[in-house]
PDB file of C-alpha atoms in Angstrom:
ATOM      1  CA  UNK A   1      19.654  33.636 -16.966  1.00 46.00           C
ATOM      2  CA  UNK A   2      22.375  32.004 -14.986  1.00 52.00           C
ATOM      3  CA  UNK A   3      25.778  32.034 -15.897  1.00 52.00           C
ATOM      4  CA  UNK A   4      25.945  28.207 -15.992  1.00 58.00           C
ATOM      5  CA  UNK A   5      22.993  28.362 -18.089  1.00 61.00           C
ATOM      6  CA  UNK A   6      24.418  30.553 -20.137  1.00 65.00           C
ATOM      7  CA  UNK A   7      27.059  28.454 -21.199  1.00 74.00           C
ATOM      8  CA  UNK A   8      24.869  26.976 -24.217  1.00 79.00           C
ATOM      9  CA  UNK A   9      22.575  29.911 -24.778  1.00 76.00           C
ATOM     10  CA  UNK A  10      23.686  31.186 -27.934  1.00 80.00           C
ATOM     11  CA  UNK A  11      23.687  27.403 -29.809  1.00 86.00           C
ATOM     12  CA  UNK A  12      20.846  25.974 -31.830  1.00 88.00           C
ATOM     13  CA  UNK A  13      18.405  23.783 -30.103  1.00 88.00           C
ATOM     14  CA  UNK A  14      19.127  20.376 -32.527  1.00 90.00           C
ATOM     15  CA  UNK A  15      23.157  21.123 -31.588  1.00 90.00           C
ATOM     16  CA  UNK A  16      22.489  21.973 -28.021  1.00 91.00           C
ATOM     17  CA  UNK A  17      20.037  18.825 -27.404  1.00 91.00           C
ATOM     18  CA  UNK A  18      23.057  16.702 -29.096  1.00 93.00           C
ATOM     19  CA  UNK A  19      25.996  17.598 -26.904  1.00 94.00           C
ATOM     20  CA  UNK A  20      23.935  16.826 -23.928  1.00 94.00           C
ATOM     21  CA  UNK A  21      22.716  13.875 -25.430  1.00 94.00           C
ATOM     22  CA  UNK A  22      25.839  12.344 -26.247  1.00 96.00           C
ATOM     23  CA  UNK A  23      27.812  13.674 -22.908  1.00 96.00           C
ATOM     24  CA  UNK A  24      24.420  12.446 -20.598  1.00 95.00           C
ATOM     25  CA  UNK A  25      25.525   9.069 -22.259  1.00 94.00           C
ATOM     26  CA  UNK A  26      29.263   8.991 -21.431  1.00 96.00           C
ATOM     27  CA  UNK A  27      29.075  10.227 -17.717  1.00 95.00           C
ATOM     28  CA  UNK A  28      26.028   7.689 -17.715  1.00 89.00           C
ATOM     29  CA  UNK A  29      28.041   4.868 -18.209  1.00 88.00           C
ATOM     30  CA  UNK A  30      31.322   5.976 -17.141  1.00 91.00           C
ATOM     31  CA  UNK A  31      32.316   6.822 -13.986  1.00 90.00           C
ATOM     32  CA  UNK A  32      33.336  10.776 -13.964  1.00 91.00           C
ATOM     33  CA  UNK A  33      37.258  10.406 -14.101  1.00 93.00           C
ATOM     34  CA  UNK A  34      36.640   7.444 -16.671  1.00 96.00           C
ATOM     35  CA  UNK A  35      34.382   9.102 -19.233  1.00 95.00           C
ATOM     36  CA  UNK A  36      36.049  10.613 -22.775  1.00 96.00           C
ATOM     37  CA  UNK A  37      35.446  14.054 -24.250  1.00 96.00           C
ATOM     38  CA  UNK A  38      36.421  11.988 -27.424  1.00 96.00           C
ATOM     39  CA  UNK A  39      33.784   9.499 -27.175  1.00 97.00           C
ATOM     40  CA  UNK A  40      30.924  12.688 -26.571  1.00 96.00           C
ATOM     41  CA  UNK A  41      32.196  15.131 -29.408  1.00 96.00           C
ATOM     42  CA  UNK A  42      32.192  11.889 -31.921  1.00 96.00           C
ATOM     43  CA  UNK A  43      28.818  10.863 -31.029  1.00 95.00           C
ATOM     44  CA  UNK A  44      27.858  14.993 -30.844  1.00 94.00           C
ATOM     45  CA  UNK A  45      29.246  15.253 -34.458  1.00 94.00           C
ATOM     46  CA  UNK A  46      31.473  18.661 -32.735  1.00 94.00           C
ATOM     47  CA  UNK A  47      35.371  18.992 -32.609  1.00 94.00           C
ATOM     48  CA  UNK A  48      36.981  18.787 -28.904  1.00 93.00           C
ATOM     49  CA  UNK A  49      37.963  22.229 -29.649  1.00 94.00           C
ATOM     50  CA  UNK A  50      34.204  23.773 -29.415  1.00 92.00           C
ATOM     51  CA  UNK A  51      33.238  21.392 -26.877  1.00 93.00           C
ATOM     52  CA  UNK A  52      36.181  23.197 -24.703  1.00 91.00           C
ATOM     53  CA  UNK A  53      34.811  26.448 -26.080  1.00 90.00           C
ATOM     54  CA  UNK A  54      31.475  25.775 -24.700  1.00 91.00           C
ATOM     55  CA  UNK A  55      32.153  23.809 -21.146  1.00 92.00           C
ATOM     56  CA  UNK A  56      36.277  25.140 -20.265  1.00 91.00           C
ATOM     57  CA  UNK A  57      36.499  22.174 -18.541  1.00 93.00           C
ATOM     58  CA  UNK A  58      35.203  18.925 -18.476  1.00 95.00           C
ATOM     59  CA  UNK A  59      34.375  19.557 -14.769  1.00 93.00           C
ATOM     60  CA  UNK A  60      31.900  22.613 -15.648  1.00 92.00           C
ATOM     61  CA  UNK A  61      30.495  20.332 -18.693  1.00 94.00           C
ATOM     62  CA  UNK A  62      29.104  18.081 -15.986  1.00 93.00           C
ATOM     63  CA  UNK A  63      28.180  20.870 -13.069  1.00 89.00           C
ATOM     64  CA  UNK A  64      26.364  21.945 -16.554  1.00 91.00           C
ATOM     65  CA  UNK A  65      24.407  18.672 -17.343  1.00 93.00           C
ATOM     66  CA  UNK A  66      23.277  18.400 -13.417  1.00 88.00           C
ATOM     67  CA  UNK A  67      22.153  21.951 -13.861  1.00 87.00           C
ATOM     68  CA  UNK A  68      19.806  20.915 -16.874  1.00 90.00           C
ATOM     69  CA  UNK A  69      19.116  17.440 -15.509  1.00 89.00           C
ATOM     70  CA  UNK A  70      17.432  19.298 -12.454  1.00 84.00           C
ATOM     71  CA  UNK A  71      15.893  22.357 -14.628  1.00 86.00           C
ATOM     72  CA  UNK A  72      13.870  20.582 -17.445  1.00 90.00           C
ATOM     73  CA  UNK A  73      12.485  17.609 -14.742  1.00 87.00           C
ATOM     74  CA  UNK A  74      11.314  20.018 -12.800  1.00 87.00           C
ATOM     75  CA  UNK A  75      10.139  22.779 -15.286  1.00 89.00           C
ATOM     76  CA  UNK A  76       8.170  19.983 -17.221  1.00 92.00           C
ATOM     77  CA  UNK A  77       6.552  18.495 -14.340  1.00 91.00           C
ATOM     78  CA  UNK A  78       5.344  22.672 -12.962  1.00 91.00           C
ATOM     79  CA  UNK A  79       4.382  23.424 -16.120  1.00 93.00           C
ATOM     80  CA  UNK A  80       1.948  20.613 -17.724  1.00 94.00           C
ATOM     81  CA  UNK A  81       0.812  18.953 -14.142  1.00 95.00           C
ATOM     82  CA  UNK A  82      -2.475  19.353 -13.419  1.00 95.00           C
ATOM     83  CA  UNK A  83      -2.815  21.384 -10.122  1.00 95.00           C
ATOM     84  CA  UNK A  84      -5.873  21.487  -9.517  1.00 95.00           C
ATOM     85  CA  UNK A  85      -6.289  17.590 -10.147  1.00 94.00           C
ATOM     86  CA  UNK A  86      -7.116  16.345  -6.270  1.00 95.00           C
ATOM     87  CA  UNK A  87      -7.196  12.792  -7.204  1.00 94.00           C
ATOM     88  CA  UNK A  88      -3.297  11.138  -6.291  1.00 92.00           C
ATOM     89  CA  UNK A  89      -3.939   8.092  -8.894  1.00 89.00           C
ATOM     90  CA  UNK A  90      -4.459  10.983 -11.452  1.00 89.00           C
ATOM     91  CA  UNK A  91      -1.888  13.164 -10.511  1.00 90.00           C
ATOM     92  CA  UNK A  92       0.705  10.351 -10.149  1.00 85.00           C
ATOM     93  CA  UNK A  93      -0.101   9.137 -13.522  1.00 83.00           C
ATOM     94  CA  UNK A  94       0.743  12.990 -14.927  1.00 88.00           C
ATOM     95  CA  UNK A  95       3.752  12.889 -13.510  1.00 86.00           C
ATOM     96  CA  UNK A  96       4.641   9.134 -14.816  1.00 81.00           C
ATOM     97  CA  UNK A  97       3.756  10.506 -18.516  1.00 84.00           C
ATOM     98  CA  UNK A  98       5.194  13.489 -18.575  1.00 90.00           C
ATOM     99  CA  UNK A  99       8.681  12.614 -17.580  1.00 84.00           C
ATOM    100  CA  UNK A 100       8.190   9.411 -19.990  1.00 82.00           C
ATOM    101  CA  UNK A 101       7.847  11.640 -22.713  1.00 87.00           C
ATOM    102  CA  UNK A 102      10.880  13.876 -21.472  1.00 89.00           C
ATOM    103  CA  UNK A 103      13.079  10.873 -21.056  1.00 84.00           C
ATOM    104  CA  UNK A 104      11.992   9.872 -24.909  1.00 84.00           C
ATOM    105  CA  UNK A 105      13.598  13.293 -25.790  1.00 86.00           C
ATOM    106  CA  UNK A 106      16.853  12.762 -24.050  1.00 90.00           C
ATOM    107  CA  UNK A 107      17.471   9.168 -23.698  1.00 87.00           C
ATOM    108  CA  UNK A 108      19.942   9.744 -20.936  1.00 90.00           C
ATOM    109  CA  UNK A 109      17.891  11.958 -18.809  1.00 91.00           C
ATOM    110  CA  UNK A 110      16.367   8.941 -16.731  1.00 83.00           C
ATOM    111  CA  UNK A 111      20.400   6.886 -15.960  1.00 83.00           C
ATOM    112  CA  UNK A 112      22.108  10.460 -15.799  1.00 88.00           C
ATOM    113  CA  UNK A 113      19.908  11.921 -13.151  1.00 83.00           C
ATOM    114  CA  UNK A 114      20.016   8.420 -11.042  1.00 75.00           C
ATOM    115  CA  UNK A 115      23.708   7.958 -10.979  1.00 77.00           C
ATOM    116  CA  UNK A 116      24.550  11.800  -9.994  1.00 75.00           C
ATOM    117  CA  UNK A 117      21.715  12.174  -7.460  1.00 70.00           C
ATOM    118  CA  UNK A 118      21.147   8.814  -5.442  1.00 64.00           C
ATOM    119  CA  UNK A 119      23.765   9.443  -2.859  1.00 60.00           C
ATOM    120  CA  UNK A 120      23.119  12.954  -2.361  1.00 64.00           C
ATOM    121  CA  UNK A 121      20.608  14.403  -0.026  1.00 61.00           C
ATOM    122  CA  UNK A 122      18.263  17.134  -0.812  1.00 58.00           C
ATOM    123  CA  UNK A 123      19.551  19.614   1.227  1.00 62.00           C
ATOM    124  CA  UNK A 124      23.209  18.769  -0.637  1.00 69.00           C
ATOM    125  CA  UNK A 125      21.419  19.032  -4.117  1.00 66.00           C
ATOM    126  CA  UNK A 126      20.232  22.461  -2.590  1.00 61.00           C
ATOM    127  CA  UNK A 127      23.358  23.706  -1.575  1.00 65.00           C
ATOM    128  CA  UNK A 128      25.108  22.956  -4.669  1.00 66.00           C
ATOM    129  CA  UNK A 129      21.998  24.218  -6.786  1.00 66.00           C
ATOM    130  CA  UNK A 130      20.126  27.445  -4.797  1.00 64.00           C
ATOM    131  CA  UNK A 131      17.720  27.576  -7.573  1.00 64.00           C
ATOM    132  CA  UNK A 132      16.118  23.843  -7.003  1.00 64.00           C
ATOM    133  CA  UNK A 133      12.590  23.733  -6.550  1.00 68.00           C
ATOM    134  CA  UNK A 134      12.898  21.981  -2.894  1.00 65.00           C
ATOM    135  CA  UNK A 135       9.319  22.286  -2.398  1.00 75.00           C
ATOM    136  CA  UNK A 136       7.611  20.531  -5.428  1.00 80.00           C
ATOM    137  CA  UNK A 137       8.134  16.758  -4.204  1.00 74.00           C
ATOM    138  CA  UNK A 138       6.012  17.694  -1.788  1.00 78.00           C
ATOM    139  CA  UNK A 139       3.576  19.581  -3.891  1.00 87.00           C
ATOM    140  CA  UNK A 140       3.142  16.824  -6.197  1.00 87.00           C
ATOM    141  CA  UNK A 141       1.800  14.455  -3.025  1.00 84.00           C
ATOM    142  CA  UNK A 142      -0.318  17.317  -1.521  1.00 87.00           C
ATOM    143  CA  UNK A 143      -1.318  20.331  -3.248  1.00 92.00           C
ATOM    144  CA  UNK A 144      -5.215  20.090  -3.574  1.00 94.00           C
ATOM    145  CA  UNK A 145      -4.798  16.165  -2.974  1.00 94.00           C
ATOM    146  CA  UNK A 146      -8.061  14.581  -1.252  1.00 95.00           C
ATOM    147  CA  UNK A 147      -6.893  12.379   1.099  1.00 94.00           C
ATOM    148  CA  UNK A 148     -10.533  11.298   2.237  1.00 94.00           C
ATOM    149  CA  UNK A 149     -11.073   9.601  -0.908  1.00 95.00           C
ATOM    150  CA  UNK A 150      -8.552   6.827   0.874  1.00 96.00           C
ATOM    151  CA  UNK A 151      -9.988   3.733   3.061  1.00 96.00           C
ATOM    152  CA  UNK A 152      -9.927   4.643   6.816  1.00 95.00           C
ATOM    153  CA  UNK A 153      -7.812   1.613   7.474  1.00 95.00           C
ATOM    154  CA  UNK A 154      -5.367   2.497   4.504  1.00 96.00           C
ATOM    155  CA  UNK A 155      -1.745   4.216   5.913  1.00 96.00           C
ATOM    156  CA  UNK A 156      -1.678   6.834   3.439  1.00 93.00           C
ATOM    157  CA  UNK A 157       2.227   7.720   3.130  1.00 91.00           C
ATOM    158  CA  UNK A 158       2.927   4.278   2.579  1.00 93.00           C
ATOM    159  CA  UNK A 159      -0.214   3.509  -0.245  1.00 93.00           C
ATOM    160  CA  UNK A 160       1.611   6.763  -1.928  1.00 88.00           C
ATOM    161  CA  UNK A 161       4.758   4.891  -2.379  1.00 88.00           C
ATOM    162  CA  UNK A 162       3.466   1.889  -3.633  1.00 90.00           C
ATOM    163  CA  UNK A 163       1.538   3.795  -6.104  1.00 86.00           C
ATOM    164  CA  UNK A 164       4.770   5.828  -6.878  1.00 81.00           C
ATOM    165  CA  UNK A 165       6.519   2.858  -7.143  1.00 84.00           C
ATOM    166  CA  UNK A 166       4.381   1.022  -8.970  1.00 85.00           C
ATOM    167  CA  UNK A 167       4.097   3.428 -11.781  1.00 80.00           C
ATOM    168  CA  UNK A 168       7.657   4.436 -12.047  1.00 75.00           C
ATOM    169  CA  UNK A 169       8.577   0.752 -12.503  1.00 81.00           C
ATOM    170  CA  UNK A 170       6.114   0.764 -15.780  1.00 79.00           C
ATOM    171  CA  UNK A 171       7.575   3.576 -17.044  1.00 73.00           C
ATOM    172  CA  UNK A 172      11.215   2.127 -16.519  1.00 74.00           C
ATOM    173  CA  UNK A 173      10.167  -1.199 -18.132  1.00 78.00           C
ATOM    174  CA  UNK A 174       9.280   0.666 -21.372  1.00 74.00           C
ATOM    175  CA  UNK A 175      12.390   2.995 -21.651  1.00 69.00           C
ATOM    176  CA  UNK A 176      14.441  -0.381 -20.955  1.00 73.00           C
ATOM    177  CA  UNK A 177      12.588  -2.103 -23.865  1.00 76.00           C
ATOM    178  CA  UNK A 178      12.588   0.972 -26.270  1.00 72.00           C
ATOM    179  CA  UNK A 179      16.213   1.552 -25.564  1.00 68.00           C
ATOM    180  CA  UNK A 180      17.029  -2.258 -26.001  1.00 74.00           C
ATOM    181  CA  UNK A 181      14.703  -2.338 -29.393  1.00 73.00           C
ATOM    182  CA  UNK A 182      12.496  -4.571 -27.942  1.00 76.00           C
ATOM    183  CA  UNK A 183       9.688  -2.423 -28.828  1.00 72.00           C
ATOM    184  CA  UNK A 184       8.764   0.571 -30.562  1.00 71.00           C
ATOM    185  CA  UNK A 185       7.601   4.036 -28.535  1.00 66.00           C
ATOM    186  CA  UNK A 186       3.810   3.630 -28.151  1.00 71.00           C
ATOM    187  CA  UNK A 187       2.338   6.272 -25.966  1.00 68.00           C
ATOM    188  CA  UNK A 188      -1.424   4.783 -26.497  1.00 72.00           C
ATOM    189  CA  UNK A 189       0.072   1.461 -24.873  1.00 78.00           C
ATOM    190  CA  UNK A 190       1.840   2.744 -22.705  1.00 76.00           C
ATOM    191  CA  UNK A 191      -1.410   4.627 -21.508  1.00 76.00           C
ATOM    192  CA  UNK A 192      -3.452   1.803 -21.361  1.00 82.00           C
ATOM    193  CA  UNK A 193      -1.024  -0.118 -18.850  1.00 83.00           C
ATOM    194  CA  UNK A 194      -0.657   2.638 -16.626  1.00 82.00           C
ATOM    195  CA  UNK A 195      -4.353   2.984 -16.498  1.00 84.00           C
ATOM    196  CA  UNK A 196      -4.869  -0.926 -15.830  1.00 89.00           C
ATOM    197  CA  UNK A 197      -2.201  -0.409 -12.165  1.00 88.00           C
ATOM    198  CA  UNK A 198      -4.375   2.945 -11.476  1.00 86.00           C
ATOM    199  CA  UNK A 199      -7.727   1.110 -11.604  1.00 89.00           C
ATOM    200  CA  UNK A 200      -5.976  -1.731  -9.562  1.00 92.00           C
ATOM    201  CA  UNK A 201      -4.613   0.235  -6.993  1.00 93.00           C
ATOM    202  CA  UNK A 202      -7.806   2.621  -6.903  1.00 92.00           C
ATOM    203  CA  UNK A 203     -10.125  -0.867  -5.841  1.00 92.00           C
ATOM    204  CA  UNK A 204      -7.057  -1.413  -2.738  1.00 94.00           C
ATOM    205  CA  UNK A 205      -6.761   1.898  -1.862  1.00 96.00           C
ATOM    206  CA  UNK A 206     -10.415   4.007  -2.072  1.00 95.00           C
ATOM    207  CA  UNK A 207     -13.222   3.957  -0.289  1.00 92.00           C
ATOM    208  CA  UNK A 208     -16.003   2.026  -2.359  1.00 83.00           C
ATOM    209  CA  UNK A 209     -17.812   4.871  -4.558  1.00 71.00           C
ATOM    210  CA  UNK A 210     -14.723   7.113  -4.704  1.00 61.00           C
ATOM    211  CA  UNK A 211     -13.047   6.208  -8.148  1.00 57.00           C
TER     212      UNK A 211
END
């Protein structure tokens, strides 16, 4: 275990998954210098005293949450993907669904992650965070992946982004209309959307025969 990791060992998961909760939320919306330690140890139901007990500072309470943000993504995604799946549609679609359901856990996973990673490169992320699985993006588009199951004419990095895309964007819809209480979480519906873009993108994409 890691000493950052460390910092919330000893606390109960229901406690531990609420201060990260609540403080994904602040630095989600807030830019770093504006976002309150009052406003996250209200909505964590703690006193400022044990959040400064935990964290030190509220510089290490954020190094903290990037920690995480990185470390459940990508332990999730190792752990339930399908490896030995060598269709992309398939695998894609595994990816889509589990970090759905992770973002349904922590609300803030999905805005937190965005806002303190899109200007940084992956060798910065790297840098700051040694332990970072570099190597799975690329895993995900090509361990065991048939790419002869592709039309000859089809350029293959670029179908792989519009299938990425494509299926991300779903996925974003529904957190925006869960979190909004437009609609209720429905993983069977969700399921069947996802599955109507696959089997639309599969007819573009793959060779007749190959679905």
């Amino acid at each position: 275990m890691t000493i950052i990791e460390d910092l919330l060992a000893n606390i109960d998961e229901e406690k531990k998954l609420n201060i990260i909760n609540s403080a994904m939320k602040e630095f989600s919306k807030q830019s770093f210098q504006s976002a309150s330690t009052n406003t996250i140890v209200k909505e964590a139901g703690i006193s400022k005293g044990s959040l400064y007990h935990y964290f030190g500072t509220k510089e290490k309470l954020y190094e903290y949450l990037e920690y995480f943000a990185i470390k459940i993504i990508a332990e999730n995604i190792i752990n339930k993907v399908n490896w030995n799946q060598q269709d992309i549609f398939t695998r894609i679609k595994e990816v889509s669904l589990i970090k759905f359901n992770l973002f349904q856990e922590l609300p803030y996973l999905s805005d937190f992650s965005l806002k303190v990673f899109e200007n940084k490169s992956a060798e910065e992320i790297m840098h700051k965070h040694p332990d970072f699985p570099l190597a799975l993006y690329s895993q995900l588009y090509n361990q065991n992946i048939d790419y002869s199951l592709f039309k000859d004419e089809v350029d293959v990095k670029k179908a792989i982004d519009i299938i990425r895309w494509t299926i991300e964007k779903c996925g974003d819809e529904y957190r925006r209309k869960i979190a909004e209480n437009k609609m209720a979480f429905d993983y069977k519906a969700i399921e069947k959307e996802i599955y109507g873009y696959i089997d639309m993108l599969k007819d573009s994409f793959y060779k007749k025969g190959e679905k």
